[in-house]
Coordinates of C-alpha atoms in Angstrom, one line a residue:
Chain N
M230 CA -25.2 -24.3 139.8
A231 CA -24.2 -28.2 139.8
L232 CA -24.1 -27.8 136.0
R233 CA -21.7 -25.0 136.2
K234 CA -19.5 -26.5 138.4
A235 CA -19.6 -29.5 136.1
R236 CA -18.5 -27.5 133.4
W237 CA -16.0 -26.2 135.5
L238 CA -14.6 -29.6 136.2
A239 CA -15.0 -31.2 132.6
W240 CA -12.7 -27.9 131.3
V241 CA -10.0 -28.8 134.7
A242 CA -10.2 -32.5 133.4
L243 CA -9.8 -31.8 129.8
A244 CA -7.1 -29.4 130.3
L245 CA -5.6 -32.2 132.4
A246 CA -5.7 -34.7 129.5
L247 CA -4.8 -32.6 127.3
L248 CA -1.3 -31.7 128.8
L249 CA -0.8 -35.5 129.7
A250 CA -1.4 -36.4 126.1
G251 CA 0.7 -33.9 125.3
G252 CA 3.4 -34.8 127.0
C253 CA 3.8 -38.4 127.5
R254 CA 6.1 -39.9 130.2
R255 CA 9.8 -41.4 129.3
A256 CA 10.2 -44.9 130.4
E257 CA 12.5 -45.3 133.1
T258 CA 15.8 -46.4 132.8
T259 CA 16.0 -49.9 132.9
D260 CA 18.7 -52.8 132.9
Q261 CA 20.0 -53.4 130.0
A262 CA 22.3 -55.8 130.6
P263 CA 20.6 -58.8 132.9
D264 CA 23.2 -60.9 131.8
V265 CA 26.1 -58.8 133.7
Q266 CA 26.7 -59.2 137.6
L267 CA 26.9 -55.8 139.2
T268 CA 27.8 -56.2 143.5
L269 CA 27.9 -53.4 145.7
S270 CA 30.3 -53.5 148.5
P271 CA 30.5 -51.4 151.6
D272 CA 33.3 -50.6 153.4
P273 CA 33.6 -50.4 156.4
D274 CA 30.2 -52.9 156.2
T275 CA 29.1 -52.1 159.8
L276 CA 26.2 -49.8 158.5
V277 CA 26.3 -46.8 160.4
V278 CA 25.7 -43.4 159.9
G279 CA 28.9 -41.6 158.5
P280 CA 31.4 -42.0 155.4
L281 CA 32.1 -44.8 153.7
R282 CA 33.7 -46.4 150.9
L283 CA 31.4 -48.2 148.4
D284 CA 32.8 -50.6 145.8
V285 CA 31.0 -51.6 142.6
T286 CA 31.9 -54.9 140.9
L287 CA 31.2 -55.4 137.3
R288 CA 31.3 -59.2 136.2
D289 CA 30.0 -60.7 132.7
A290 CA 28.0 -64.1 132.9
S291 CA 31.3 -66.1 132.7
G292 CA 32.6 -64.0 135.8
A293 CA 35.4 -62.1 134.0
P294 CA 35.7 -58.7 135.4
I295 CA 34.6 -55.6 133.2
D296 CA 36.8 -52.5 133.0
G297 CA 36.7 -49.8 130.9
A298 CA 32.8 -48.8 132.3
T299 CA 31.9 -45.2 132.1
D300 CA 29.4 -42.9 134.3
V301 CA 29.6 -45.7 137.0
S302 CA 26.7 -43.6 139.6
L303 CA 25.5 -44.1 142.8
R304 CA 22.4 -42.2 143.7
G305 CA 21.3 -43.3 147.8
D306 CA 17.5 -42.4 148.5
M307 CA 15.8 -43.1 152.0
S308 CA 12.8 -44.5 151.7
H309 CA 11.1 -41.7 153.2
A310 CA 10.2 -38.6 151.1
G311 CA 11.7 -35.2 151.8
M312 CA 15.6 -36.3 152.3
E313 CA 18.4 -35.3 149.7
P314 CA 19.8 -37.8 148.3
V315 CA 23.5 -38.9 148.3
L316 CA 25.3 -39.0 144.7
A317 CA 28.3 -40.2 144.2
T318 CA 30.6 -41.2 140.8
A319 CA 33.1 -43.6 141.2
A320 CA 36.2 -44.2 139.5
G321 CA 37.7 -47.5 138.1
Q322 CA 40.2 -49.5 140.0
G323 CA 40.9 -52.1 137.8
N324 CA 40.1 -55.7 138.2
G325 CA 36.3 -54.5 137.3
I326 CA 36.2 -52.6 140.6
Y327 CA 35.0 -49.2 141.1
R328 CA 34.9 -47.2 144.1
A329 CA 32.9 -44.3 145.2
D330 CA 33.1 -42.4 148.4
F331 CA 29.7 -42.1 149.8
T332 CA 27.9 -41.1 153.2
W333 CA 25.4 -42.4 155.2
T334 CA 23.3 -39.1 156.4
M335 CA 20.8 -40.5 158.4
A336 CA 19.7 -43.6 160.0
G337 CA 17.0 -45.5 158.1
D338 CA 16.0 -47.5 155.4
W339 CA 18.0 -46.4 152.1
I340 CA 18.2 -47.5 148.1
V341 CA 21.2 -47.0 146.6
T342 CA 20.5 -47.1 142.7
V343 CA 23.9 -47.7 140.7
E344 CA 24.2 -47.2 137.1
A345 CA 27.0 -47.8 135.2
T346 CA 27.7 -47.7 130.9
L347 CA 29.0 -50.8 129.8
P348 CA 31.6 -50.9 127.2
D349 CA 29.1 -51.9 124.8
G350 CA 27.3 -49.1 125.4
R351 CA 24.4 -51.0 127.3
L352 CA 23.5 -49.6 130.5
K353 CA 23.8 -51.5 133.6
V354 CA 20.8 -50.6 136.2
T355 CA 20.8 -52.2 140.1
Q356 CA 19.1 -51.5 142.9
F357 CA 20.8 -52.0 146.6
E358 CA 18.5 -51.6 150.1
Y359 CA 20.5 -51.1 153.3
A360 CA 19.3 -50.5 156.7
I361 CA 21.5 -48.2 158.4
Q362 CA 21.8 -48.0 162.2
P363 CA 22.8 -44.6 164.4
N364 CA 26.1 -43.7 165.2
Chain Z
M183 CA -40.0 -17.8 161.7
S184 CA -38.7 -21.0 160.5
T185 CA -36.3 -22.6 161.7
P186 CA -33.0 -25.0 160.4
S187 CA -34.8 -27.8 158.7
N188 CA -32.4 -30.6 160.3
P189 CA -32.0 -30.9 163.7
I190 CA -28.6 -29.2 165.0
D191 CA -26.3 -31.3 166.7
P192 CA -26.3 -30.4 170.6
P193 CA -24.0 -29.8 172.2
L194 CA -21.6 -28.5 169.7
I195 CA -24.1 -26.2 168.7
R196 CA -27.1 -25.5 171.0
L197 CA -30.0 -23.3 170.0
E198 CA -30.3 -22.1 173.6
D199 CA -26.9 -20.2 172.9
V200 CA -28.1 -18.4 170.2
V201 CA -31.5 -17.5 172.1
L202 CA -29.2 -16.1 175.2
G203 CA -26.6 -14.8 172.9
R204 CA -24.1 -17.0 174.1
G205 CA -22.0 -17.3 170.7
A206 CA -18.8 -16.1 170.1
P207 CA -18.4 -12.3 170.7
P208 CA -18.9 -9.6 167.5
P209 CA -15.8 -9.7 165.5
R210 CA -13.1 -7.0 166.1
F211 CA -12.0 -7.7 162.4
D212 CA -13.9 -9.5 159.9
V213 CA -11.5 -11.1 157.0
L214 CA -14.3 -11.0 154.9
R215 CA -15.1 -7.2 155.1
A216 CA -11.4 -6.6 154.1
P217 CA -10.8 -5.0 150.8
L218 CA -10.5 -7.4 147.9
L219 CA -9.5 -10.5 150.2
G220 CA -13.1 -10.3 152.0
R221 CA -15.0 -10.1 147.9
L222 CA -12.8 -12.8 146.9
L223 CA -13.6 -15.2 149.4
K224 CA -17.1 -14.3 149.7
A225 CA -17.5 -14.8 146.1
R226 CA -19.8 -17.3 144.8
N227 CA -17.2 -19.3 143.3
G228 CA -14.5 -17.9 146.2
R229 CA -13.9 -21.6 147.5
L230 CA -13.8 -23.0 144.3
L231 CA -10.9 -20.4 143.5
L232 CA -9.2 -22.6 146.0
Q233 CA -10.2 -26.1 145.1
I234 CA -9.8 -25.7 141.6
P235 CA -5.7 -25.2 142.3
F236 CA -6.0 -28.1 145.1
L237 CA -7.9 -30.6 142.7
L238 CA -5.0 -30.0 140.0
V239 CA -2.7 -30.8 142.4
A240 CA -4.4 -33.6 143.8
V241 CA -4.9 -34.8 139.9
L242 CA -1.1 -34.4 139.2
L243 CA -0.3 -36.3 142.4
V244 CA -2.5 -39.2 141.5
Y245 CA -1.0 -39.4 138.1
D246 CA 3.0 -39.1 139.2
G247 CA 2.2 -41.4 142.2
L248 CA 0.3 -44.5 139.7
T249 CA 2.9 -43.9 136.8
G250 CA 5.6 -42.2 138.0
P251 CA 8.9 -43.6 139.8
Q252 CA 8.1 -45.6 142.6
L253 CA 10.8 -44.3 144.7
A254 CA 9.2 -42.0 147.2
P255 CA 11.7 -38.9 147.4
Q256 CA 11.6 -39.2 143.5
N257 CA 7.6 -38.7 143.3
L258 CA 5.5 -35.6 143.2
A259 CA 2.7 -37.8 145.5
T260 CA 5.0 -38.9 148.6
V261 CA 6.7 -35.5 148.5
T262 CA 3.9 -33.7 148.4
V263 CA 1.3 -35.2 150.6
W264 CA 3.6 -36.4 153.3
I265 CA 6.2 -33.1 153.6
H266 CA 4.2 -30.2 152.3
T267 CA 0.7 -31.2 153.0
R268 CA 1.0 -32.3 156.7
G269 CA 3.8 -29.5 157.4
L270 CA 1.9 -26.8 155.7
V271 CA -1.6 -28.0 157.7
I272 CA -0.1 -27.5 161.1
V273 CA 1.3 -24.0 160.5
A274 CA -1.8 -23.1 158.5
A275 CA -4.0 -23.6 161.6
L276 CA -1.7 -21.7 163.9
L277 CA -1.4 -18.6 161.4
L278 CA -4.6 -18.8 159.2
G279 CA -7.6 -21.0 159.8
N280 CA -8.7 -24.5 158.2
V281 CA -7.7 -23.2 155.0
F282 CA -6.9 -26.6 154.0
C283 CA -10.7 -27.6 154.4
M284 CA -11.8 -25.1 152.8
G285 CA -9.4 -26.0 149.7
C286 CA -10.3 -29.5 150.2
P287 CA -10.6 -30.9 146.5
F288 CA -12.2 -33.7 148.0
T289 CA -15.7 -31.9 148.7
L290 CA -16.1 -31.0 144.8
P291 CA -17.6 -34.7 143.7
R292 CA -19.0 -34.4 147.1
T293 CA -20.7 -31.0 146.2
L294 CA -22.0 -32.4 143.1
A295 CA -23.0 -35.7 144.6
R296 CA -24.8 -34.0 147.0
R297 CA -26.7 -31.9 144.3
L298 CA -27.5 -35.0 142.0
S299 CA -28.9 -37.1 145.3
G300 CA -30.7 -34.3 147.1
R301 CA -30.7 -34.2 150.8
G302 CA -30.2 -37.6 151.2
R303 CA -31.0 -39.5 154.5
R304 CA -29.5 -38.8 157.9
W305 CA -26.7 -40.2 159.5
P306 CA -27.4 -42.6 161.7
R307 CA -28.1 -41.3 165.4
A308 CA -25.6 -44.0 166.9
L309 CA -22.5 -42.5 164.7
R310 CA -23.4 -38.7 165.0
N311 CA -20.5 -38.4 167.8
K312 CA -16.7 -38.6 167.4
W313 CA -16.2 -41.9 167.8
L314 CA -16.1 -43.1 164.7
A315 CA -13.4 -40.0 163.9
V316 CA -11.1 -41.4 166.6
A317 CA -11.5 -44.9 164.9
A318 CA -10.6 -43.4 161.3
F319 CA -8.1 -41.4 162.9
V320 CA -6.2 -44.4 164.6
A321 CA -6.9 -46.6 161.7
F322 CA -5.2 -44.1 159.5
L323 CA -2.0 -43.2 161.6
F324 CA -1.9 -47.3 161.6
L325 CA -2.2 -48.0 158.3
Y326 CA 0.4 -45.2 157.4
E327 CA 2.7 -47.3 159.5
W328 CA 2.0 -50.6 158.4
L329 CA 1.9 -49.9 154.7
D330 CA 4.5 -47.6 155.1
L331 CA 2.6 -45.2 152.8
W332 CA 5.0 -42.5 153.0
A333 CA 7.7 -44.9 151.1
G334 CA 4.9 -45.8 148.3
P335 CA 4.0 -43.8 145.9
R336 CA 0.7 -45.7 144.5
L337 CA 0.1 -46.2 148.1
T338 CA -0.6 -42.9 148.3
A339 CA -2.3 -42.3 145.2
A340 CA -4.6 -44.7 146.3
V341 CA -4.9 -42.8 149.7
I342 CA -6.2 -39.9 147.4
I343 CA -8.6 -41.7 145.4
G344 CA -10.2 -43.1 148.6
Y345 CA -10.8 -39.5 150.0
F346 CA -12.5 -38.7 146.7
A347 CA -14.4 -42.0 146.4
G348 CA -15.3 -41.6 150.7
A349 CA -16.8 -38.0 150.2
F350 CA -18.4 -38.7 146.9
V351 CA -20.5 -42.1 148.6
L352 CA -20.9 -41.0 151.9
E353 CA -22.1 -37.2 150.5
A354 CA -24.9 -39.0 147.9
L355 CA -26.4 -41.2 150.5
F356 CA -26.3 -38.8 153.5
A357 CA -26.9 -35.4 154.4
E358 CA -24.8 -33.7 156.9
S359 CA -21.5 -34.5 155.1
P360 CA -20.9 -37.4 157.2
F361 CA -17.1 -37.8 155.5
C362 CA -16.2 -34.4 156.7
K363 CA -17.8 -34.5 160.1
Y364 CA -17.6 -37.7 161.4
I365 CA -15.0 -39.5 159.4
C366 CA -12.4 -38.0 158.0
P367 CA -8.8 -38.1 159.2
L368 CA -7.6 -35.0 158.1
G369 CA -10.3 -33.2 158.6
T370 CA -10.3 -34.5 162.4
F371 CA -7.1 -33.5 162.5
N372 CA -7.6 -29.8 161.1
F373 CA -10.7 -29.5 163.2
V374 CA -9.0 -30.2 166.6
A375 CA -5.9 -28.1 165.7
N376 CA -7.8 -25.3 164.2
T377 CA -9.1 -24.8 167.7
A378 CA -6.0 -22.9 168.2
A379 CA -6.5 -21.0 164.8
P380 CA -6.6 -17.5 165.2
T381 CA -10.0 -17.3 163.0
Q382 CA -13.3 -18.3 163.9
I383 CA -16.9 -18.3 162.1
T384 CA -19.4 -15.8 164.1
V385 CA -21.8 -13.4 163.5
H386 CA -22.1 -9.4 163.5
D387 CA -25.3 -9.2 164.9
R388 CA -27.5 -12.0 166.5
D389 CA -30.7 -10.3 166.2
V390 CA -30.4 -10.4 162.8
C391 CA -30.5 -14.2 162.8
R392 CA -33.1 -14.4 165.5
A393 CA -34.8 -12.3 163.1
C394 CA -33.9 -14.1 160.2
P395 CA -37.1 -16.5 158.2
G396 CA -35.1 -18.7 155.7
K397 CA -31.9 -19.3 158.0
E398 CA -30.2 -19.4 154.3
C399 CA -26.8 -20.3 156.4
V400 CA -28.0 -23.7 157.5
N401 CA -30.6 -24.3 154.8
G402 CA -28.9 -23.0 152.0
S403 CA -30.5 -21.2 149.1
A404 CA -31.1 -21.3 145.4
R405 CA -27.6 -19.9 144.9
V406 CA -25.9 -21.4 147.7
L407 CA -25.8 -25.0 149.4
G408 CA -25.9 -24.4 153.3
C409 CA -23.0 -25.3 155.8
G410 CA -22.5 -28.4 154.9
T411 CA -21.8 -29.8 158.7
E412 CA -25.1 -27.7 159.9
L413 CA -23.3 -25.0 162.0
F414 CA -25.6 -22.1 163.0
P415 CA -23.3 -19.1 162.5
P416 CA -24.8 -17.2 165.8
A417 CA -24.1 -20.5 167.7
V418 CA -20.7 -21.2 166.5
R419 CA -18.6 -21.2 169.8
S420 CA -15.7 -23.0 168.4
N421 CA -13.9 -24.2 164.9
L422 CA -14.5 -27.8 165.6
D423 CA -16.8 -29.2 162.7
C424 CA -15.8 -26.3 161.0
V425 CA -14.6 -26.8 157.6
F426 CA -14.2 -22.9 156.9
C427 CA -16.0 -23.5 153.3
L428 CA -17.7 -20.1 154.1
D429 CA -21.1 -21.1 152.3
C430 CA -23.1 -19.7 155.5
A431 CA -21.3 -15.9 154.5
R432 CA -22.5 -16.3 151.0
A433 CA -25.9 -18.0 151.9
C434 CA -26.5 -15.1 154.6
P435 CA -29.2 -12.6 152.8
Y436 CA -27.9 -10.0 155.7
D437 CA -24.3 -10.4 154.7
N438 CA -24.4 -10.8 158.8
V439 CA -21.7 -13.9 158.9
A440 CA -18.2 -12.7 159.6
L441 CA -14.3 -15.1 159.7
A442 CA -13.4 -13.1 162.8
V443 CA -9.8 -12.5 164.1
R444 CA -9.4 -13.9 167.5
R445 CA -7.0 -14.6 170.2
P446 CA -5.6 -18.0 169.0
G447 CA -7.1 -20.8 171.3
Q448 CA -9.6 -18.3 172.8
E449 CA -12.4 -21.2 172.8
W450 CA -10.1 -23.5 174.6
T451 CA -11.1 -21.5 178.1
A452 CA -13.9 -19.3 177.3
G453 CA -17.7 -19.7 178.5
A454 CA -18.7 -19.6 182.0
P455 CA -18.1 -21.6 185.2
G456 CA -19.5 -25.1 184.3
D457 CA -20.4 -23.9 180.9
G458 CA -17.9 -23.6 179.3
V459 CA -17.6 -23.5 175.2
W460 CA -16.2 -26.8 174.8
P461 CA -18.7 -29.9 174.9
R462 CA -18.4 -31.9 177.8
R463 CA -18.9 -35.1 175.5
W464 CA -16.8 -38.4 176.2
D465 CA -15.9 -38.6 172.7
V466 CA -15.1 -35.1 172.1
S467 CA -12.6 -35.1 174.7
F468 CA -11.2 -38.7 174.6
L469 CA -10.3 -37.4 170.9
V470 CA -8.6 -34.6 171.8
L471 CA -6.4 -37.0 174.1
V472 CA -6.1 -39.3 171.4
F473 CA -4.6 -36.1 169.0
T474 CA -2.5 -35.6 172.0
F475 CA -1.1 -38.9 172.6
A476 CA -0.9 -39.7 169.0
A477 CA 1.3 -36.4 168.4
V478 CA 3.5 -37.9 171.0
S479 CA 3.7 -41.8 169.6
N480 CA 3.7 -40.9 165.6
A481 CA 7.4 -39.4 166.3
F482 CA 7.9 -42.3 168.5
G483 CA 7.0 -44.3 165.5
M484 CA 10.9 -42.8 164.2
V485 CA 13.1 -43.5 166.7
P486 CA 15.2 -46.6 167.6
P487 CA 13.4 -47.6 170.9
F488 CA 10.1 -47.8 168.7
Y489 CA 12.0 -50.3 166.9
D490 CA 13.2 -52.1 169.9
A491 CA 9.9 -52.5 171.3
Q492 CA 8.5 -54.3 168.3
A493 CA 11.9 -56.6 168.5
W494 CA 10.5 -57.2 171.8
L495 CA 7.2 -57.8 171.2
A496 CA 8.3 -60.2 168.5
G497 CA 10.3 -62.4 170.5
A498 CA 8.3 -62.3 174.0
L499 CA 5.1 -62.2 172.5
G500 CA 5.9 -64.4 169.5
L501 CA 4.3 -61.7 167.2
T502 CA 5.5 -62.8 164.1
S503 CA 3.0 -60.5 162.2
E504 CA 4.5 -56.8 161.8
G505 CA 0.9 -55.8 161.5
A506 CA -0.3 -57.4 164.7
R507 CA 2.4 -55.7 166.2
L508 CA 1.8 -52.5 165.2
A509 CA -1.9 -53.1 165.7
L510 CA -1.1 -54.2 169.4
T511 CA 1.0 -51.0 169.7
F512 CA -1.2 -48.5 168.1
V513 CA -4.2 -49.7 170.4
A514 CA -2.3 -49.5 173.3
L515 CA -0.6 -46.0 172.6
N516 CA -3.3 -44.3 171.1
L517 CA -6.0 -46.0 172.7
A518 CA -5.5 -47.8 175.9
L519 CA -2.9 -45.3 177.6
P520 CA -5.3 -41.9 176.8
A521 CA -8.3 -43.9 178.3
V522 CA -6.1 -44.8 181.1
A523 CA -4.2 -41.9 181.8
G524 CA -7.7 -39.8 181.1
L525 CA -9.7 -41.6 183.4
A526 CA -7.5 -41.6 186.4
A527 CA -7.0 -38.4 185.8
A528 CA -10.4 -37.6 185.9
A529 CA -11.6 -39.5 189.0
L530 CA -8.2 -38.3 191.2
S531 CA -8.8 -34.6 189.8
R532 CA -12.6 -35.3 190.8
A533 CA -11.8 -36.8 194.4
L534 CA -9.1 -34.2 195.2
V535 CA -11.8 -31.6 195.0
G536 CA -14.4 -33.6 196.6
R537 CA -16.9 -32.7 194.2
R538 CA -20.0 -35.1 193.2
E539 CA -20.0 -34.8 189.6
P540 CA -20.5 -37.4 186.6
L541 CA -16.7 -38.5 185.7
R542 CA -17.3 -37.5 182.1
V543 CA -17.5 -33.9 183.1
A544 CA -14.6 -34.3 185.1
F545 CA -12.7 -35.8 182.1
S546 CA -13.8 -33.3 179.8
R547 CA -13.0 -30.2 181.8
F548 CA -9.3 -29.7 181.0
A549 CA -9.3 -31.8 177.5
P550 CA -8.9 -28.3 175.8
A551 CA -5.9 -27.9 177.5
F552 CA -4.0 -30.3 176.1
V553 CA -4.4 -29.1 172.5
P554 CA -1.9 -26.6 172.4
L555 CA 0.9 -29.1 173.4
A556 CA -0.5 -31.7 171.1
V557 CA -0.4 -28.9 168.4
A558 CA 3.1 -28.1 169.3
I559 CA 4.3 -31.8 169.1
W560 CA 2.6 -32.1 165.8
L561 CA 4.4 -28.9 164.8
A562 CA 7.8 -30.4 165.7
H563 CA 7.7 -33.5 164.2
Y564 CA 6.4 -32.4 160.8
G565 CA 7.9 -28.9 160.6
F566 CA 10.8 -30.9 161.2
H567 CA 10.6 -33.1 158.1
F568 CA 9.1 -30.0 156.4
A569 CA 12.0 -27.9 156.9
T570 CA 14.8 -31.1 155.9
G571 CA 12.8 -31.6 152.7
A572 CA 10.6 -28.7 151.3
L573 CA 12.9 -27.7 148.7
V574 CA 13.2 -31.3 147.2
I575 CA 9.8 -30.6 145.7
V576 CA 11.8 -28.7 142.9
P577 CA 13.6 -31.6 141.7
V578 CA 11.3 -33.5 141.8
L579 CA 9.3 -31.5 139.9
Q580 CA 12.1 -30.6 137.5
N581 CA 12.7 -34.7 137.1
F582 CA 8.7 -34.9 136.3
L583 CA 8.9 -32.5 133.7
L584 CA 12.3 -33.7 132.4
A585 CA 10.4 -37.2 132.3
H586 CA 7.5 -35.5 129.8
G587 CA 10.2 -33.9 127.6
L588 CA 9.6 -30.3 129.0
T589 CA 12.8 -28.2 130.1
W590 CA 11.0 -25.6 131.7
L591 CA 12.7 -25.5 134.8
G592 CA 15.9 -26.5 133.6
V593 CA 17.4 -29.5 131.7
A594 CA 18.7 -31.2 135.0
P595 CA 17.2 -32.1 138.7
N596 CA 19.2 -29.8 141.5
W597 CA 19.2 -32.9 144.0
S598 CA 21.0 -31.0 146.3
L599 CA 17.9 -28.8 147.0
A600 CA 16.1 -29.9 150.1
A601 CA 16.0 -27.8 153.4
I602 CA 15.0 -24.9 154.3
L603 CA 16.8 -24.4 157.5
P604 CA 20.0 -25.6 158.9
G605 CA 20.1 -28.8 160.5
E606 CA 21.5 -27.8 163.9
W607 CA 18.6 -25.5 163.9
L608 CA 16.1 -28.0 164.3
L609 CA 16.4 -29.0 167.6
P610 CA 16.4 -26.3 169.4
L611 CA 13.0 -25.0 167.0
Q612 CA 11.3 -28.5 168.1
T613 CA 12.5 -28.1 171.7
A614 CA 10.9 -24.2 172.2
A615 CA 7.6 -25.4 170.5
V616 CA 7.2 -28.4 173.1
L617 CA 8.3 -25.8 175.3
A618 CA 5.7 -23.3 174.3
G619 CA 2.8 -25.8 174.0
F620 CA 3.5 -26.9 177.3
A621 CA 3.4 -23.6 178.4
A622 CA 0.1 -22.7 176.7
A623 CA -0.9 -25.8 178.1
L624 CA -0.7 -24.5 181.8
F625 CA -1.7 -21.5 181.0
A626 CA -5.0 -22.9 179.9
G627 CA -5.7 -25.7 182.4
N628 CA -5.1 -23.1 184.8
R629 CA -7.7 -20.6 183.3
L630 CA -10.1 -23.9 183.1
A631 CA -9.3 -24.7 186.7
R632 CA -9.8 -21.0 188.1
R633 CA -13.3 -20.7 185.8
D634 CA -14.6 -23.6 187.3
F635 CA -13.6 -23.7 190.6
D636 CA -14.0 -20.4 193.0
D637 CA -11.1 -21.7 195.4
P638 CA -8.0 -21.4 194.4
A639 CA -6.9 -24.5 196.6
A640 CA -9.5 -26.6 194.9
A641 CA -8.3 -25.1 191.5
V642 CA -4.9 -26.3 191.6
R643 CA -5.8 -30.0 193.2
A644 CA -8.3 -30.2 190.1
F645 CA -5.5 -29.4 187.9
V646 CA -2.7 -31.6 189.4
P647 CA -3.7 -34.6 188.0
W648 CA -3.8 -33.3 184.5
L649 CA -0.7 -31.5 185.0
L650 CA 1.2 -34.3 185.8
V651 CA -0.4 -36.5 182.6
L652 CA 0.6 -33.3 180.7
L653 CA 4.3 -33.1 181.9
A654 CA 4.6 -36.9 181.2
L655 CA 3.5 -36.4 177.2
A656 CA 6.0 -33.0 176.9
V657 CA 8.9 -35.1 178.6
A658 CA 8.2 -38.0 176.4
A659 CA 7.9 -35.6 173.3
L660 CA 11.4 -34.0 174.0
A661 CA 12.9 -37.3 174.9
T662 CA 11.4 -38.4 171.7
F663 CA 12.9 -35.4 169.7
N664 CA 16.3 -35.7 171.5
L665 CA 16.7 -39.3 169.7
P666 CA 18.5 -39.9 166.3
M667 CA 15.7 -40.2 164.0
E668 CA 15.2 -43.5 161.3
M669 CA 13.2 -43.5 158.7
R670 CA 12.0 -46.9 157.7
G671 CA 10.1 -48.2 155.4
L672 CA 11.4 -51.2 153.6
S673 CA 9.9 -53.8 155.5

């Protein structure tokens, strides 16, 4: 019976190996523009549960604002699994600023991932961590 | 007539119970004789049918945990382990029985190890109790908090691998499934929680067991392994230590083993005066108290006063290490507090009734009454996470498949899927669960008191100190659930 079970396990392992080998994982989205500076400014900056505005600022290596970025998206995840993420899209305001309405839906630790497609086509990705207090 | 080859660990299982016919009563309904389901469960590879899907899931979780996105809400390992498994374990205990131990994939390599290594050595006598299980349970809760396991996919995968390795190594070295019986924190949780379960192993006819020459249910046969935790079915009176593997039922040559449907929690109060079903052992009783206090402290770890207390400890005691602060907190809340509260309640209870009995007996008498409250608090906590995040598994799985170029579940994850219940329902449901658990604890405590004391006034006096502990725990749980929850994990 040990042999029988070992055979079972071997088949399972083989099936998994085939499944995983057959569908290699795509590389995760990475920052293609390390020379570009992306900052995130909460307004208000009290960091409590509730709605707020998040300003994304893009500047090049010389500090000049970058306008014309597309698909500036924000995604807020809690550190704990199981919470619905907060998704938002930021709209350009000029002077390198992109503004989004956002909501801290729960107190705790948040990771906000900002992605922006720069005018030259490169993808800028930056993560920010916030500790949000109860309201 | 031969007896089981290994001594059965008293007093969870007592041979005199078999002789005197004091096991669980014969089943009114035997799940193993239900059409189709019974045959499926008792089939030679019946357990394997449940373990294989669990194994596939475990392998998938390890893979995604190690190679997938390292944000917990986007990873299958963290979502499945900390949201679904924890929530469903407690629900399954209340509705079905110990199906998670039944389907446990960690025992697959364990079974191989057992076959490969033969019967192995006996687990050291000094460790054949629940003290190590208590330590492992509290240590696991501490590591969960200290290492922010819920926020770490790689760490979660490491926990799964550690479980496989631990089960394999211990089973290869020792007989008696020591990992399940004496160490596994999840198994320990399941053992205590499933004393509330509506199902239990028993036998149809004890005379058949008395006359049975081979005792295959424990000793095993050429075809089937015997009970891994060495429980003897006719003497089983509790779900403690039963992993629901059903090997006993498969091994029995007389088809005499039953998976009986029973009144949930029946074992808490069953038994004759002074001779309850539950063992009057320090270790088992302390485990139950720890299980209950940990239910409260585990939820308390998610509310603002907990973080205030940590900040106070850092300032007042100069404890700059988070690990040291948490260790101190966990030892205080999960070990020292239940020990002090339990000993004080036992001593006071004994003094109030004026009965000359060992403190151990007074300490153990009302331990079963804590289980319903504990299960209710764990349910309220883990149920909250499950209710708010059960559907997150859908976009996370979609994301996983898309990352592998597979569009079986759509071309974009639907991240708006999360809760299965409206948020405003949760606090009322948590409150109802805790109150129901407290009511069940009162009911069980009252029955235990009346079982052991002929004088109703003495019964009340014996129970009052324990009632105060139960009340304090229930109030603490309700207060905790009424505070805003915080989900920390970026220390």
